[in-house]
Short mmCIF file of C-alpha atoms in Angstrom, two decimals:
data_model
loop_
_atom_site.label_atom_id
_atom_site.label_comp_id
_atom_site.label_asym_id
_atom_site.label_seq_id
_atom_site.Cartn_x
_atom_site.Cartn_y
_atom_site.Cartn_z
CA UNK A 1 13.38 -29.33 34.13
CA UNK A 2 11.58 -26.15 35.24
CA UNK A 3 7.85 -26.32 35.99
CA UNK A 4 5.72 -23.25 35.34
CA UNK A 5 2.11 -22.09 35.42
CA UNK A 6 0.45 -18.93 34.15
CA UNK A 7 -1.70 -16.70 36.36
CA UNK A 8 -3.68 -13.68 35.20
CA UNK A 9 -6.15 -11.09 36.42
CA UNK A 10 -9.18 -12.51 38.23
CA UNK A 11 -11.96 -9.98 38.66
CA UNK A 12 -13.60 -12.10 41.33
CA UNK A 13 -11.59 -14.72 43.20
CA UNK A 14 -14.50 -16.01 45.30
CA UNK A 15 -16.71 -17.20 42.45
CA UNK A 16 -16.80 -20.96 41.92
CA UNK A 17 -14.83 -20.92 38.67
CA UNK A 18 -12.08 -18.61 39.86
CA UNK A 19 -11.94 -20.29 43.28
CA UNK A 20 -11.09 -23.55 41.49
CA UNK A 21 -8.40 -21.82 39.43
CA UNK A 22 -6.75 -20.01 42.34
CA UNK A 23 -6.85 -23.21 44.42
CA UNK A 24 -4.99 -25.02 41.65
CA UNK A 25 -2.43 -22.22 41.54
CA UNK A 26 -1.80 -22.68 45.28
CA UNK A 27 -1.42 -26.44 44.74
CA UNK A 28 1.03 -25.84 41.88
CA UNK A 29 3.12 -23.51 44.04
CA UNK A 30 3.21 -26.14 46.80
CA UNK A 31 4.49 -28.66 44.22
CA UNK A 32 7.37 -26.51 43.03
CA UNK A 33 5.78 -24.84 39.99
CA UNK A 34 6.72 -21.20 39.36
CA UNK A 35 4.25 -18.53 38.31
CA UNK A 36 5.38 -16.92 35.04
CA UNK A 37 2.36 -14.59 35.14
CA UNK A 38 1.05 -12.19 37.75
CA UNK A 39 -2.10 -12.87 39.74
CA UNK A 40 -4.20 -9.75 40.28
CA UNK A 41 -7.84 -8.93 40.95
CA UNK A 42 -8.62 -5.64 39.26
CA UNK A 43 -12.38 -5.40 38.80
CA UNK A 44 -12.26 -2.74 36.08
CA UNK A 45 -12.05 -4.13 32.54
CA UNK A 46 -9.29 -1.73 31.44
CA UNK A 47 -7.02 -2.37 34.43
CA UNK A 48 -7.75 -6.08 34.23
CA UNK A 49 -6.81 -6.12 30.54
CA UNK A 50 -3.55 -4.25 31.24
CA UNK A 51 -2.71 -6.58 34.16
CA UNK A 52 -3.19 -9.65 31.97
CA UNK A 53 -1.02 -8.14 29.21
CA UNK A 54 1.74 -7.52 31.78
CA UNK A 55 1.39 -11.16 32.84
CA UNK A 56 1.79 -12.27 29.22
CA UNK A 57 4.91 -10.14 28.80
CA UNK A 58 6.38 -11.60 31.99
CA UNK A 59 5.61 -15.13 30.76
CA UNK A 60 7.37 -14.51 27.45
CA UNK A 61 10.49 -13.39 29.31
CA UNK A 62 10.37 -16.09 32.02
CA UNK A 63 9.72 -19.42 30.29
CA UNK A 64 12.98 -21.33 29.91
CA UNK A 65 13.58 -23.95 27.19
CA UNK A 66 12.75 -27.64 27.77
CA UNK A 67 10.30 -26.89 30.56
CA UNK A 68 6.67 -27.65 31.39
CA UNK A 69 3.94 -25.00 31.37
CA UNK A 70 0.54 -25.55 33.03
CA UNK A 71 -2.38 -23.57 31.61
CA UNK A 72 -5.91 -23.44 32.99
CA UNK A 73 -8.57 -23.55 30.30
CA UNK A 74 -10.44 -21.51 29.12
CA UNK A 75 -7.96 -18.67 28.79
CA UNK A 76 -9.68 -16.90 25.89
CA UNK A 77 -7.39 -15.73 23.09
CA UNK A 78 -4.29 -15.90 25.30
CA UNK A 79 -4.37 -19.71 25.35
CA UNK A 80 -3.21 -20.15 21.74
CA UNK A 81 -0.54 -17.48 22.16
CA UNK A 82 0.96 -19.11 25.26
CA UNK A 83 0.92 -22.59 23.70
CA UNK A 84 2.88 -21.22 20.74
CA UNK A 85 5.38 -19.40 22.95
CA UNK A 86 5.94 -22.58 24.99
CA UNK A 87 6.47 -24.74 21.90
CA UNK A 88 8.89 -22.22 20.41
CA UNK A 89 10.96 -22.77 23.58
CA UNK A 90 10.67 -26.56 23.19
CA UNK A 91 8.41 -26.72 26.23
CA UNK A 92 5.43 -28.99 26.76
CA UNK A 93 2.00 -27.68 27.75
CA UNK A 94 -0.29 -29.29 30.32
CA UNK A 95 -3.86 -28.00 30.17
CA UNK A 96 -6.30 -28.30 33.07
CA UNK A 97 -9.88 -27.92 31.82
CA UNK A 98 -12.38 -25.98 33.92
CA UNK A 99 -15.08 -25.34 31.36
CA UNK A 100 -15.84 -26.18 27.73
CA UNK A 101 -17.14 -23.18 25.80
CA UNK A 102 -18.75 -25.36 23.15
CA UNK A 103 -20.99 -26.93 25.80
CA UNK A 104 -22.58 -24.51 28.19
CA UNK A 105 -22.09 -21.03 26.75
CA UNK A 106 -21.85 -22.04 23.07
CA UNK A 107 -19.16 -19.42 22.51
CA UNK A 108 -17.16 -21.85 20.38
CA UNK A 109 -18.11 -24.57 17.98
CA UNK A 110 -16.91 -28.05 18.90
CA UNK A 111 -14.44 -27.90 16.00
CA UNK A 112 -13.00 -24.59 17.24
CA UNK A 113 -12.63 -25.90 20.78
CA UNK A 114 -10.97 -29.13 19.67
CA UNK A 115 -8.58 -27.15 17.48
CA UNK A 116 -7.57 -25.02 20.47
CA UNK A 117 -7.14 -27.94 22.84
CA UNK A 118 -5.02 -29.87 20.34
CA UNK A 119 -2.34 -27.24 20.82
CA UNK A 120 -1.71 -28.73 24.25
CA UNK A 121 0.56 -31.75 24.74
CA UNK A 122 -1.37 -33.08 27.75
CA UNK A 123 -4.92 -32.41 28.91
CA UNK A 124 -6.44 -33.05 32.33
CA UNK A 125 -10.20 -33.47 31.83
CA UNK A 126 -12.71 -33.41 34.67
CA UNK A 127 -13.46 -37.13 34.56
CA UNK A 128 -13.49 -40.20 32.32
CA UNK A 129 -16.75 -39.17 30.63
CA UNK A 130 -15.28 -35.85 29.53
CA UNK A 131 -12.08 -37.62 28.49
CA UNK A 132 -14.03 -39.99 26.22
CA UNK A 133 -16.06 -37.09 24.77
CA UNK A 134 -12.86 -35.23 23.89
CA UNK A 135 -11.38 -38.31 22.23
CA UNK A 136 -14.54 -38.95 20.23
CA UNK A 137 -14.58 -35.37 18.96
CA UNK A 138 -11.01 -35.32 17.71
CA UNK A 139 -8.73 -34.28 20.56
CA UNK A 140 -5.35 -35.91 19.93
CA UNK A 141 -3.47 -34.61 22.97
CA UNK A 142 -2.66 -37.13 25.71
CA UNK A 143 -5.67 -37.21 28.03
CA UNK A 144 -5.93 -37.73 31.79
CA UNK A 145 -8.79 -37.52 34.31
CA UNK A 146 -8.79 -35.30 37.38
CA UNK A 147 -11.50 -37.21 39.25
CA UNK A 148 -12.84 -34.27 41.27
CA UNK A 149 -11.76 -30.69 41.92
CA UNK A 150 -9.73 -30.08 45.06
CA UNK A 151 -11.03 -27.44 47.46
CA UNK A 152 -8.67 -25.51 49.71
CA UNK A 153 -9.93 -23.81 52.85
CA UNK A 154 -8.77 -23.27 56.41
CA UNK A 155 -12.36 -23.53 57.66
CA UNK A 156 -13.30 -26.58 59.70
CA UNK A 157 -16.71 -28.27 59.49
CA UNK A 158 -18.64 -28.66 62.72
CA UNK A 159 -19.48 -32.12 64.12
CA UNK A 160 -22.88 -33.38 63.01
CA UNK A 161 -25.13 -33.40 66.08
CA UNK A 162 -28.45 -33.48 64.23
CA UNK A 163 -30.91 -35.89 65.84
CA UNK A 164 -33.97 -34.60 64.02
CA UNK A 165 -35.12 -35.46 60.50
CA UNK A 166 -32.46 -35.34 57.77
CA UNK A 167 -31.65 -32.00 56.14
CA UNK A 168 -30.82 -31.73 52.43
CA UNK A 169 -28.74 -28.68 51.51
CA UNK A 170 -28.58 -26.99 48.11
CA UNK A 171 -26.10 -24.16 47.49
CA UNK A 172 -25.22 -22.05 44.48
CA UNK A 173 -26.21 -19.15 42.26
CA UNK A 174 -30.01 -19.24 42.19
CA UNK A 175 -31.12 -18.61 38.64
CA UNK A 176 -34.44 -19.33 36.93
CA UNK A 177 -32.55 -20.83 33.98
CA UNK A 178 -30.20 -22.99 36.07
CA UNK A 179 -32.36 -24.39 38.85
CA UNK A 180 -36.08 -23.85 38.21
CA UNK A 181 -36.65 -27.33 39.68
CA UNK A 182 -36.62 -25.53 43.04
CA UNK A 183 -40.13 -24.26 42.28
CA UNK A 184 -41.36 -27.85 42.11
CA UNK A 185 -39.39 -29.65 44.80
CA UNK A 186 -41.39 -28.24 47.71
CA UNK A 187 -44.45 -30.21 46.61
CA UNK A 188 -42.69 -33.57 46.96
CA UNK A 189 -40.81 -33.03 50.26
CA UNK A 190 -42.38 -35.02 53.09
CA UNK A 191 -39.83 -36.53 55.47
CA UNK A 192 -36.85 -34.18 55.33
CA UNK A 193 -35.93 -30.50 55.54
CA UNK A 194 -34.56 -28.57 52.58
CA UNK A 195 -32.07 -25.76 53.28
CA UNK A 196 -31.25 -23.39 50.44
CA UNK A 197 -28.11 -21.20 50.27
CA UNK A 198 -27.28 -18.72 47.54
CA UNK A 199 -27.88 -15.36 45.92
CA UNK A 200 -30.70 -14.45 43.56
CA UNK A 201 -33.52 -16.03 45.54
CA UNK A 202 -35.12 -12.67 46.43
CA UNK A 203 -35.75 -11.93 42.76
CA UNK A 204 -37.77 -15.11 42.37
CA UNK A 205 -41.14 -16.12 43.73
CA UNK A 206 -41.17 -17.92 47.03
CA UNK A 207 -40.88 -21.59 46.12
CA UNK A 208 -42.60 -23.32 49.04
CA UNK A 209 -42.88 -23.03 52.80
CA UNK A 210 -40.91 -26.26 53.30
CA UNK A 211 -37.81 -24.69 51.73
CA UNK A 212 -35.74 -22.83 54.31
CA UNK A 213 -33.87 -20.01 52.56
CA UNK A 214 -30.64 -19.25 54.44
CA UNK A 215 -29.38 -16.47 52.17
CA UNK A 216 -25.96 -16.10 50.63
CA UNK A 217 -23.10 -17.45 52.75
CA UNK A 218 -19.47 -17.23 51.52
CA UNK A 219 -18.03 -20.69 50.88
CA UNK A 220 -15.43 -20.52 53.66
CA UNK A 221 -18.13 -19.64 56.16
CA UNK A 222 -20.49 -22.26 54.75
CA UNK A 223 -17.91 -24.99 55.43
CA UNK A 224 -18.01 -24.19 59.12
CA UNK A 225 -21.70 -23.30 59.36
CA UNK A 226 -23.59 -25.53 56.90
CA UNK A 227 -26.93 -26.73 58.24
CA UNK A 228 -27.39 -29.99 56.43
CA UNK A 229 -26.83 -33.73 56.33
CA UNK A 230 -26.62 -34.12 52.53
CA UNK A 231 -25.57 -31.89 49.65
CA UNK A 232 -27.73 -32.03 46.52
CA UNK A 233 -26.17 -31.87 43.02
CA UNK A 234 -29.00 -31.22 40.56
CA UNK A 235 -29.70 -28.77 37.71
CA UNK A 236 -32.46 -27.95 35.27
CA UNK A 237 -36.20 -27.44 35.22
CA UNK A 238 -37.41 -30.91 36.19
CA UNK A 239 -37.61 -32.92 39.41
CA UNK A 240 -37.69 -36.18 37.44
CA UNK A 241 -34.39 -35.71 35.58
CA UNK A 242 -31.61 -33.19 34.97
CA UNK A 243 -33.01 -32.20 31.61
CA UNK A 244 -31.98 -29.87 28.80
CA UNK A 245 -28.54 -28.39 28.17
CA UNK A 246 -27.72 -28.22 31.89
CA UNK A 247 -28.51 -31.89 32.30
CA UNK A 248 -26.41 -32.73 29.26
CA UNK A 249 -23.46 -30.79 30.68
CA UNK A 250 -23.78 -32.56 34.04
CA UNK A 251 -23.02 -35.79 32.15
CA UNK A 252 -19.48 -34.48 31.52
CA UNK A 253 -18.87 -31.75 34.09
CA UNK A 254 -17.53 -31.82 37.67
CA UNK A 255 -19.66 -29.21 39.50
CA UNK A 256 -17.45 -27.33 41.95
CA UNK A 257 -20.28 -27.36 44.49
CA UNK A 258 -19.75 -31.12 44.89
CA UNK A 259 -16.29 -30.46 46.28
CA UNK A 260 -17.70 -27.71 48.51
CA UNK A 261 -20.30 -30.10 49.94
CA UNK A 262 -17.62 -32.69 50.64
CA UNK A 263 -15.50 -30.07 52.41
CA UNK A 264 -18.63 -29.37 54.51
CA UNK A 265 -18.54 -33.11 55.38
CA UNK A 266 -21.90 -33.64 53.65
CA UNK A 267 -22.66 -36.92 51.88
CA UNK A 268 -23.78 -36.33 48.29
CA UNK A 269 -27.11 -36.89 46.57
CA UNK A 270 -26.53 -36.65 42.83
CA UNK A 271 -28.26 -37.42 39.53
CA UNK A 272 -27.45 -41.01 38.55
CA UNK A 273 -26.41 -39.99 35.00
CA UNK A 274 -24.02 -37.27 36.16
CA UNK A 275 -20.35 -37.75 35.31
CA UNK A 276 -19.47 -37.64 39.02
CA UNK A 277 -21.95 -40.39 39.92
CA UNK A 278 -19.32 -43.20 39.52
CA UNK A 279 -16.96 -41.27 41.84
CA UNK A 280 -19.70 -41.01 44.47
CA UNK A 281 -20.45 -44.74 44.18
CA UNK A 282 -16.85 -45.94 44.18
CA UNK A 283 -15.94 -43.92 47.25
CA UNK A 284 -19.24 -44.68 49.03
CA UNK A 285 -19.87 -41.03 49.83
CA UNK A 286 -23.54 -40.69 48.95
CA UNK A 287 -26.41 -41.75 46.73
CA UNK A 288 -27.18 -41.58 43.02
CA UNK A 289 -30.84 -41.02 42.13
CA UNK A 290 -32.82 -40.84 38.91
CA UNK A 291 -35.50 -38.50 40.25
CA UNK A 292 -35.82 -36.10 43.19
CA UNK A 293 -38.96 -37.86 44.39
CA UNK A 294 -36.74 -40.81 45.39
CA UNK A 295 -35.14 -38.81 48.20
CA UNK A 296 -38.00 -39.27 50.65
CA UNK A 297 -37.97 -43.09 50.68
CA UNK A 298 -34.17 -43.15 50.52
CA UNK A 299 -33.87 -41.08 53.72
CA UNK A 300 -36.75 -42.82 55.49
CA UNK A 301 -34.99 -46.17 55.03
CA UNK A 302 -31.50 -44.89 55.91
CA UNK A 303 -30.24 -46.15 59.25
CA UNK A 304 -28.23 -43.79 61.45
CA UNK A 305 -25.25 -46.18 61.57
CA UNK A 306 -25.19 -46.38 57.77
CA UNK A 307 -25.28 -42.59 57.51
CA UNK A 308 -22.38 -42.31 59.97
CA UNK A 309 -20.32 -44.74 57.87
CA UNK A 310 -20.96 -42.75 54.70
CA UNK A 311 -19.99 -39.55 56.49
CA UNK A 312 -16.69 -41.12 57.61
CA UNK A 313 -15.93 -41.83 53.95
CA UNK A 314 -16.81 -38.24 53.05
CA UNK A 315 -14.37 -36.92 55.66
CA UNK A 316 -11.58 -39.03 54.13
CA UNK A 317 -12.22 -37.49 50.70
CA UNK A 318 -12.54 -34.04 52.26
CA UNK A 319 -9.05 -34.39 53.71
CA UNK A 320 -7.73 -35.23 50.24
CA UNK A 321 -9.47 -32.21 48.70
CA UNK A 322 -7.99 -29.91 51.31
CA UNK A 323 -4.48 -31.24 50.52
CA UNK A 324 -4.75 -30.86 46.74
CA UNK A 325 -4.53 -34.62 46.29
CA UNK A 326 -6.38 -34.97 42.98
CA UNK A 327 -4.59 -32.15 41.16
CA UNK A 328 -1.20 -33.32 42.41
CA UNK A 329 -1.92 -36.95 41.45
CA UNK A 330 -3.00 -36.05 37.89
CA UNK A 331 0.04 -33.82 37.32
CA UNK A 332 2.44 -36.39 38.74
CA UNK A 333 1.05 -39.07 36.40
CA UNK A 334 1.99 -36.85 33.47
CA UNK A 335 5.44 -35.99 34.81
CA UNK A 336 6.19 -39.62 35.66
CA UNK A 337 5.22 -40.76 32.16
CA UNK A 338 7.43 -38.06 30.68
CA UNK A 339 10.36 -39.37 32.70
CA UNK A 340 9.67 -42.96 31.68
CA UNK A 341 9.72 -42.07 27.99
CA UNK A 342 13.11 -40.35 28.15
#
């Protein structure tokens, strides 16, 4: 049985979404999957469109009967086309979900998204919460959970030599719609430092003197240079809860920044209702909180030896992320079940 995946044109390979996709492509190659598309990074829309069409033509000519094809979702209008081509060749499709258009961007209705996804034979959702949501809304494909996104990088985190007060790090695209809570958090910080990394900060008002803005640092460099003891996973306009649409999405989504923090060897502080909260608890790699004002007492009461133990657990998960463990495990579960049903 041949194992394939489809690559296309990525205008920007360093953004969080495309970084996750290109990492998975590298993991697939390492596991013996063949690329039936062509990866390119033309930034112009015309050249990008042509490059993707060439990839589609190559896929049509390359896919052999009775094989497996891995697609990364969303793939716009090409997703349905490739599913149909694969099924015409008696191939099975495995879909790895990165984003749900009916959730965050509202570009599809739930019914439209479910209809698309049901063209896949197997689906790898972010986590069990997303898996249940898909089942409840009519997805009939066989569903599996990824757990957390892997994160490939040759960069090596530095040893933690901090002997001062704890430092909480927040990284990402800084946007008034995505993280306006940053304008409020300065007022509640007492016993720790808050280091902020990302682009877009200059366009906003200064949040508070206690927030140390470090500017934009590429993820590979951040892994080796992060100034922090914890990575914060939080979205929305409130310090008391991850509210609104962003908070709702966090109940089902695996934010890629969580994997980046772990690769930086940073224990996680995450909203207790986030879909990744059970993963953080089970692996003992951080803390789940209901409100940001809990951080002060949490860190004041945290003993150094307990922090060191949590960080050891984080390093174990980091090693798995750097080896593509979670993607490989999810795919192998599907392939093993296929073999067992023969």
